[in-house]
XYZ file of N, CA, C and O in Angstrom:
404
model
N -30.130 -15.360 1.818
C -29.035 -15.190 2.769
C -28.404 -16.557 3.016
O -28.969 -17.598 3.349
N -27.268 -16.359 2.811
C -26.382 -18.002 2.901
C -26.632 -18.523 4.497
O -27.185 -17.789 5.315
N -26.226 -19.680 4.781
C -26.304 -19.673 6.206
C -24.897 -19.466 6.700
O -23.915 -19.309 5.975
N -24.913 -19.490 8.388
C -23.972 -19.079 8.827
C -22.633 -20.106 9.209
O -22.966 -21.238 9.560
N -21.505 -19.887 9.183
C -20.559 -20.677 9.141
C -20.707 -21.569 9.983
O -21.550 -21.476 10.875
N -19.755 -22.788 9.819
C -19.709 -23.414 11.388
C -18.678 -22.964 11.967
O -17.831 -22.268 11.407
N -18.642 -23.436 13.536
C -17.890 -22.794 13.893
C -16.553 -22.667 14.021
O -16.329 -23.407 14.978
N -15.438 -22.178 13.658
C -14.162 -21.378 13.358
C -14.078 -21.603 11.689
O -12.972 -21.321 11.228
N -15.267 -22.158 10.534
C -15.362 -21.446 9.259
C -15.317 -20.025 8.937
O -15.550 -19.079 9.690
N -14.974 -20.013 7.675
C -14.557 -18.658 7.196
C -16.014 -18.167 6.529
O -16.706 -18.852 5.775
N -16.314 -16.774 7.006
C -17.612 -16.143 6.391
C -17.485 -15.812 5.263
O -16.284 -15.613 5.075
N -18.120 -15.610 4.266
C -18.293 -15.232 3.073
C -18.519 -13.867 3.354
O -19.282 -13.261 4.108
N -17.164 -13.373 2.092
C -16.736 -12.215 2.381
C -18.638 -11.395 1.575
O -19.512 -11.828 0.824
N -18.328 -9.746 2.544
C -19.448 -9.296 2.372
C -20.104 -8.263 0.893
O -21.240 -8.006 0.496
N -18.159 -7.752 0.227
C -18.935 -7.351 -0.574
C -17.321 -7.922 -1.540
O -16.318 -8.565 -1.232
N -17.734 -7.376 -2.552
C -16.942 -7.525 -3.763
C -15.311 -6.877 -4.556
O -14.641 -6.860 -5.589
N -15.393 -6.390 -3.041
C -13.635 -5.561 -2.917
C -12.623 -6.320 -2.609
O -12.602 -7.160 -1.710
N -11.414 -5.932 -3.643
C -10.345 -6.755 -3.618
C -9.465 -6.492 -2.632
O -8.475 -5.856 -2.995
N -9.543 -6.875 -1.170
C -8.722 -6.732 -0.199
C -7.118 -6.364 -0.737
O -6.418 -5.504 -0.201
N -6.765 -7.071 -1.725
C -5.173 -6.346 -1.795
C -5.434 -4.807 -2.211
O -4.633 -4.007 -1.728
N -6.019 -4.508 -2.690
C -6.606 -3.165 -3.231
C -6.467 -2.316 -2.202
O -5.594 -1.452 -2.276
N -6.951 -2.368 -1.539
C -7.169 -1.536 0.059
C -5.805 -1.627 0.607
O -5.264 -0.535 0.783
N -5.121 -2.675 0.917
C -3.769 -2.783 1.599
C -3.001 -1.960 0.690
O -2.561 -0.969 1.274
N -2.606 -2.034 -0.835
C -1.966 -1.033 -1.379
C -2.096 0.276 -1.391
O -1.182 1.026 -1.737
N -3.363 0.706 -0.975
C -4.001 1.894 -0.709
C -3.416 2.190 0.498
O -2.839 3.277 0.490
N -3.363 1.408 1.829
C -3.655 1.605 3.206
C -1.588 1.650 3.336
O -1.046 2.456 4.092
N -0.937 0.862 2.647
C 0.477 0.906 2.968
C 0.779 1.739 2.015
O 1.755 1.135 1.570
N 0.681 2.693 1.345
C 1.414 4.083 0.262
C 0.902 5.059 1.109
O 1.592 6.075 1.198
N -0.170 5.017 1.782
C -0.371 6.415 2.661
C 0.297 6.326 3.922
O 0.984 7.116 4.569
N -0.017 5.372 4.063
C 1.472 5.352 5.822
C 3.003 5.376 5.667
O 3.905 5.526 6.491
N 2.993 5.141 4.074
C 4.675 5.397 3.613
C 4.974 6.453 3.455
O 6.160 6.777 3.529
N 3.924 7.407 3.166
C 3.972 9.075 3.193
C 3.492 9.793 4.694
O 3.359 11.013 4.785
N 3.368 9.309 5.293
C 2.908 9.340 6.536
C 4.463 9.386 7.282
O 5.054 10.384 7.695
N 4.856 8.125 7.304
C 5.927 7.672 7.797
C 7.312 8.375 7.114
O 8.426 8.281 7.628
N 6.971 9.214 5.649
C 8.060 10.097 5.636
C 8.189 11.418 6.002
O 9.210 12.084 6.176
N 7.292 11.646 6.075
C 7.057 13.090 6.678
C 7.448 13.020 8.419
O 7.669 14.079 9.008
N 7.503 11.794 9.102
C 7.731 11.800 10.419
C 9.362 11.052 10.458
O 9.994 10.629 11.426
N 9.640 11.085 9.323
C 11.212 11.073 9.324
C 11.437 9.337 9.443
O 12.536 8.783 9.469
N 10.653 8.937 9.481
C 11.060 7.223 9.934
C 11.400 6.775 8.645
O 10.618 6.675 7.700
N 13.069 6.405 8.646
C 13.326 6.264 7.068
C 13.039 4.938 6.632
O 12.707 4.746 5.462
N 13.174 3.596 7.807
C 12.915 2.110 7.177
C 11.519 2.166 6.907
O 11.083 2.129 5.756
N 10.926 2.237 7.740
C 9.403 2.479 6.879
C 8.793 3.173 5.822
O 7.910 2.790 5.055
N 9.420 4.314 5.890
C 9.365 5.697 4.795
C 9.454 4.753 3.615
O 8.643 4.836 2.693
N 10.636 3.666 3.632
C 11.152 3.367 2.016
C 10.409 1.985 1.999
O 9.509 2.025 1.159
N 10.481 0.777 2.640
C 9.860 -0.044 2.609
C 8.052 -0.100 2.657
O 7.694 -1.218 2.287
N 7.304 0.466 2.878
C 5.799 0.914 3.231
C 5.156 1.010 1.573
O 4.162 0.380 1.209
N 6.002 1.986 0.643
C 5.712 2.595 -0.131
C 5.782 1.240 -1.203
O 4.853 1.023 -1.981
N 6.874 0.452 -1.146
C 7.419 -0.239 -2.232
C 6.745 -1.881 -1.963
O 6.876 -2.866 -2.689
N 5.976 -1.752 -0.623
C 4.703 -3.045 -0.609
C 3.596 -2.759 -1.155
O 2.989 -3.642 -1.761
N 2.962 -1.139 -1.039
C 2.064 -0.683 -1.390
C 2.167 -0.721 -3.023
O 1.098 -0.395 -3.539
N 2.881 -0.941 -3.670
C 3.404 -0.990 -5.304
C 3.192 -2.325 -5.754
O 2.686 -2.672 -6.822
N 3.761 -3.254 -4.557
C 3.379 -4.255 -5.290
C 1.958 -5.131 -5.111
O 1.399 -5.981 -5.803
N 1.662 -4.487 -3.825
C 0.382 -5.053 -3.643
C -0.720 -4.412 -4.728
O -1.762 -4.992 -5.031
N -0.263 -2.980 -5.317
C -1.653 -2.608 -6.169
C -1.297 -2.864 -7.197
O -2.195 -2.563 -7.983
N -0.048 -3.473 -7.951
C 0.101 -4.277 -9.119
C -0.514 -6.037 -9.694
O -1.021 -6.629 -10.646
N 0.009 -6.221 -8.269
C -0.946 -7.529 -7.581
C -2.457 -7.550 -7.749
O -3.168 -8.439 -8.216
N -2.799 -6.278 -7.224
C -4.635 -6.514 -7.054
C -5.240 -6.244 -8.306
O -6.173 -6.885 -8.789
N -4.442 -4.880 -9.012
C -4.807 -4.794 -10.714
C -5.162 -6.023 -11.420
O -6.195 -6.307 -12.027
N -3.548 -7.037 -11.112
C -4.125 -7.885 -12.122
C -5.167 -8.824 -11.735
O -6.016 -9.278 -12.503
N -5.021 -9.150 -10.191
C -6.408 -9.926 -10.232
C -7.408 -9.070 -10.428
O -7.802 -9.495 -11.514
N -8.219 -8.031 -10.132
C -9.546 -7.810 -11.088
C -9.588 -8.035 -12.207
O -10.589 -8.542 -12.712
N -8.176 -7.621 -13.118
C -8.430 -7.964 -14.232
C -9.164 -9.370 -14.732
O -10.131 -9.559 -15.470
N -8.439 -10.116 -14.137
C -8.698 -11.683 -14.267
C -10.279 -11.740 -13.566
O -11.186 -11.962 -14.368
N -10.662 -11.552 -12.116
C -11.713 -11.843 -11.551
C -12.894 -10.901 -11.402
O -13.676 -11.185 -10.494
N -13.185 -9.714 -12.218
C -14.007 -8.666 -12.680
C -14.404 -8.073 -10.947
O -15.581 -7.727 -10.845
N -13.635 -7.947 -9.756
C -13.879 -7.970 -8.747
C -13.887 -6.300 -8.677
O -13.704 -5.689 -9.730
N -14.107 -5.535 -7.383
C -13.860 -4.759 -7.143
C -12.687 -3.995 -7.015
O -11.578 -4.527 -7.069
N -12.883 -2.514 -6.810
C -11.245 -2.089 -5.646
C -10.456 -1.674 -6.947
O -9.280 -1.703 -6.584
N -10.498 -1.219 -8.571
C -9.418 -1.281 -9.410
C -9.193 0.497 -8.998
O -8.053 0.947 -8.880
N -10.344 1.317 -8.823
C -9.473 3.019 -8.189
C -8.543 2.789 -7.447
O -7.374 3.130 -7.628
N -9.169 1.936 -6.168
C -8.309 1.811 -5.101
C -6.776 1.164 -5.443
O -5.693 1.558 -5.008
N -6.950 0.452 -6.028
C -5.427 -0.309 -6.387
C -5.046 0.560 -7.185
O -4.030 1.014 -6.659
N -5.322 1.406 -8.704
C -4.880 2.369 -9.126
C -3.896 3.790 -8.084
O -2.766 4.274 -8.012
N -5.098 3.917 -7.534
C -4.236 4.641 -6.378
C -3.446 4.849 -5.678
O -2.792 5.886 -5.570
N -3.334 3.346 -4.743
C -2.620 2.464 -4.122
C -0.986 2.645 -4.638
O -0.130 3.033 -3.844
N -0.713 2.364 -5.850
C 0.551 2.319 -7.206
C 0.621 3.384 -7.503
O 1.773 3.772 -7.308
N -0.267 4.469 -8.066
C 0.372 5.972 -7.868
C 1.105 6.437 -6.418
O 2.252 6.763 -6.112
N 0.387 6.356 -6.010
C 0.546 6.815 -4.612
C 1.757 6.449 -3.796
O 2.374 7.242 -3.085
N 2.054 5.114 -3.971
C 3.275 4.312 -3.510
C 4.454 4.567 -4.063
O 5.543 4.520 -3.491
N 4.145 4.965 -5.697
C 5.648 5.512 -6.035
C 5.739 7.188 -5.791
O 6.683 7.684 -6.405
N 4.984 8.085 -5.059
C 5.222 8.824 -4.842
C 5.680 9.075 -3.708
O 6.533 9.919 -3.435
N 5.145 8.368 -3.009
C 5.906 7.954 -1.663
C 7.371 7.788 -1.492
O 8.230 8.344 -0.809
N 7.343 6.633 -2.529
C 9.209 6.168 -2.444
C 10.127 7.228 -2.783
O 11.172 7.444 -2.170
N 9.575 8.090 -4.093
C 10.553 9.289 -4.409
C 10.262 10.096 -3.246
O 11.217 10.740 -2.810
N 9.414 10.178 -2.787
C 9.391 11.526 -1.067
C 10.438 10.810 -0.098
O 11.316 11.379 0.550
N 10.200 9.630 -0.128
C 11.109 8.656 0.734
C 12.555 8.798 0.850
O 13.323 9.031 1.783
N 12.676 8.589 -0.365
C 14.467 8.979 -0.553
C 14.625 10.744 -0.656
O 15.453 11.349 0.025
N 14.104 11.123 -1.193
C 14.357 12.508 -0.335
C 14.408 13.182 0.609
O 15.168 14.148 0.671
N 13.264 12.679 1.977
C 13.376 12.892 3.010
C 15.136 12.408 3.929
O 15.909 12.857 4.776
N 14.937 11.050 2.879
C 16.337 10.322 3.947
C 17.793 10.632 3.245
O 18.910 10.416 3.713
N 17.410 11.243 1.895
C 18.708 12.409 1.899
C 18.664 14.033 2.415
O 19.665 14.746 2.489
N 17.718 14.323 2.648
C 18.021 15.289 3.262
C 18.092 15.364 4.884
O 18.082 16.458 5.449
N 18.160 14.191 5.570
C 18.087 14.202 6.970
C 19.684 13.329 6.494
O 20.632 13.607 7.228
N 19.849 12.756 5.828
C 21.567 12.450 5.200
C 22.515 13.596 5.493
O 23.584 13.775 6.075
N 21.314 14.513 4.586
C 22.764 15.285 4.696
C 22.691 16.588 5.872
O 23.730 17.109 6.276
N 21.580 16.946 6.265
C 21.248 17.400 7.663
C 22.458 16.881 8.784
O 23.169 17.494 9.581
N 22.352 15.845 8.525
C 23.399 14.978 9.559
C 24.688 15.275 9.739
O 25.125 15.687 10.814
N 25.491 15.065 8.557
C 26.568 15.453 7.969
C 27.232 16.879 7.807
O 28.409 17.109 7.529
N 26.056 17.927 8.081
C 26.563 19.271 7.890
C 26.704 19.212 9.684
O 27.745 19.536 10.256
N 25.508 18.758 10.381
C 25.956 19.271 11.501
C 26.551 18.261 12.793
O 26.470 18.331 14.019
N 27.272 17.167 11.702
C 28.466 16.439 12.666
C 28.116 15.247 13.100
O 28.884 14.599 13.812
């Protein structure tokens, strides 16, 4: 067991998961989240961090044999499905709008 930091040092992280991994994961589901509740800046922006963050984390495992490559896989599916739900939601509340004035 390593010892423990001093104090306001940074702990050694605990396991072997690629934190961007998880964030691309964690921002494509709140972009689908956030389109289904109609919120269109988030709806479209949420989805298209979550894309690049699990393109991002792909390639570092690649490079650093780290954890998290489902999760970032996911993360990038998931995010571009989002964005196409995204712009559909905010054309059809477009045109929702427009029919009724």
């Amino acid at each position: 067991m390593p010892p423990p930091a001093a104090y306001g040092g940074r702990q050694p992280v605990a396991s072997g998961m690629n934190p961007l991994a998880i964030a691309s994961l964690a921002c494509s589901l709140l972009g689908i989240v956030t389109a289904l509740l109609g919120i269109a800046s988030l709806a479209l922006l949420l989805p298209i961090v979550g894309v690049i963050l699990g393109h991002v984390a792909l390639n570092d495992i690649r490079k650093t044999g780290k954890g998290g490559k489902p999760e970032a896989i996911a993360g990038t599916i998931i995010g571009y499905i989002a964005a196409i739900l995204a712009v559909l939601v905010i054309t059809i509340l477009k045109g929702t709008a427009d029919i009724l004035g």
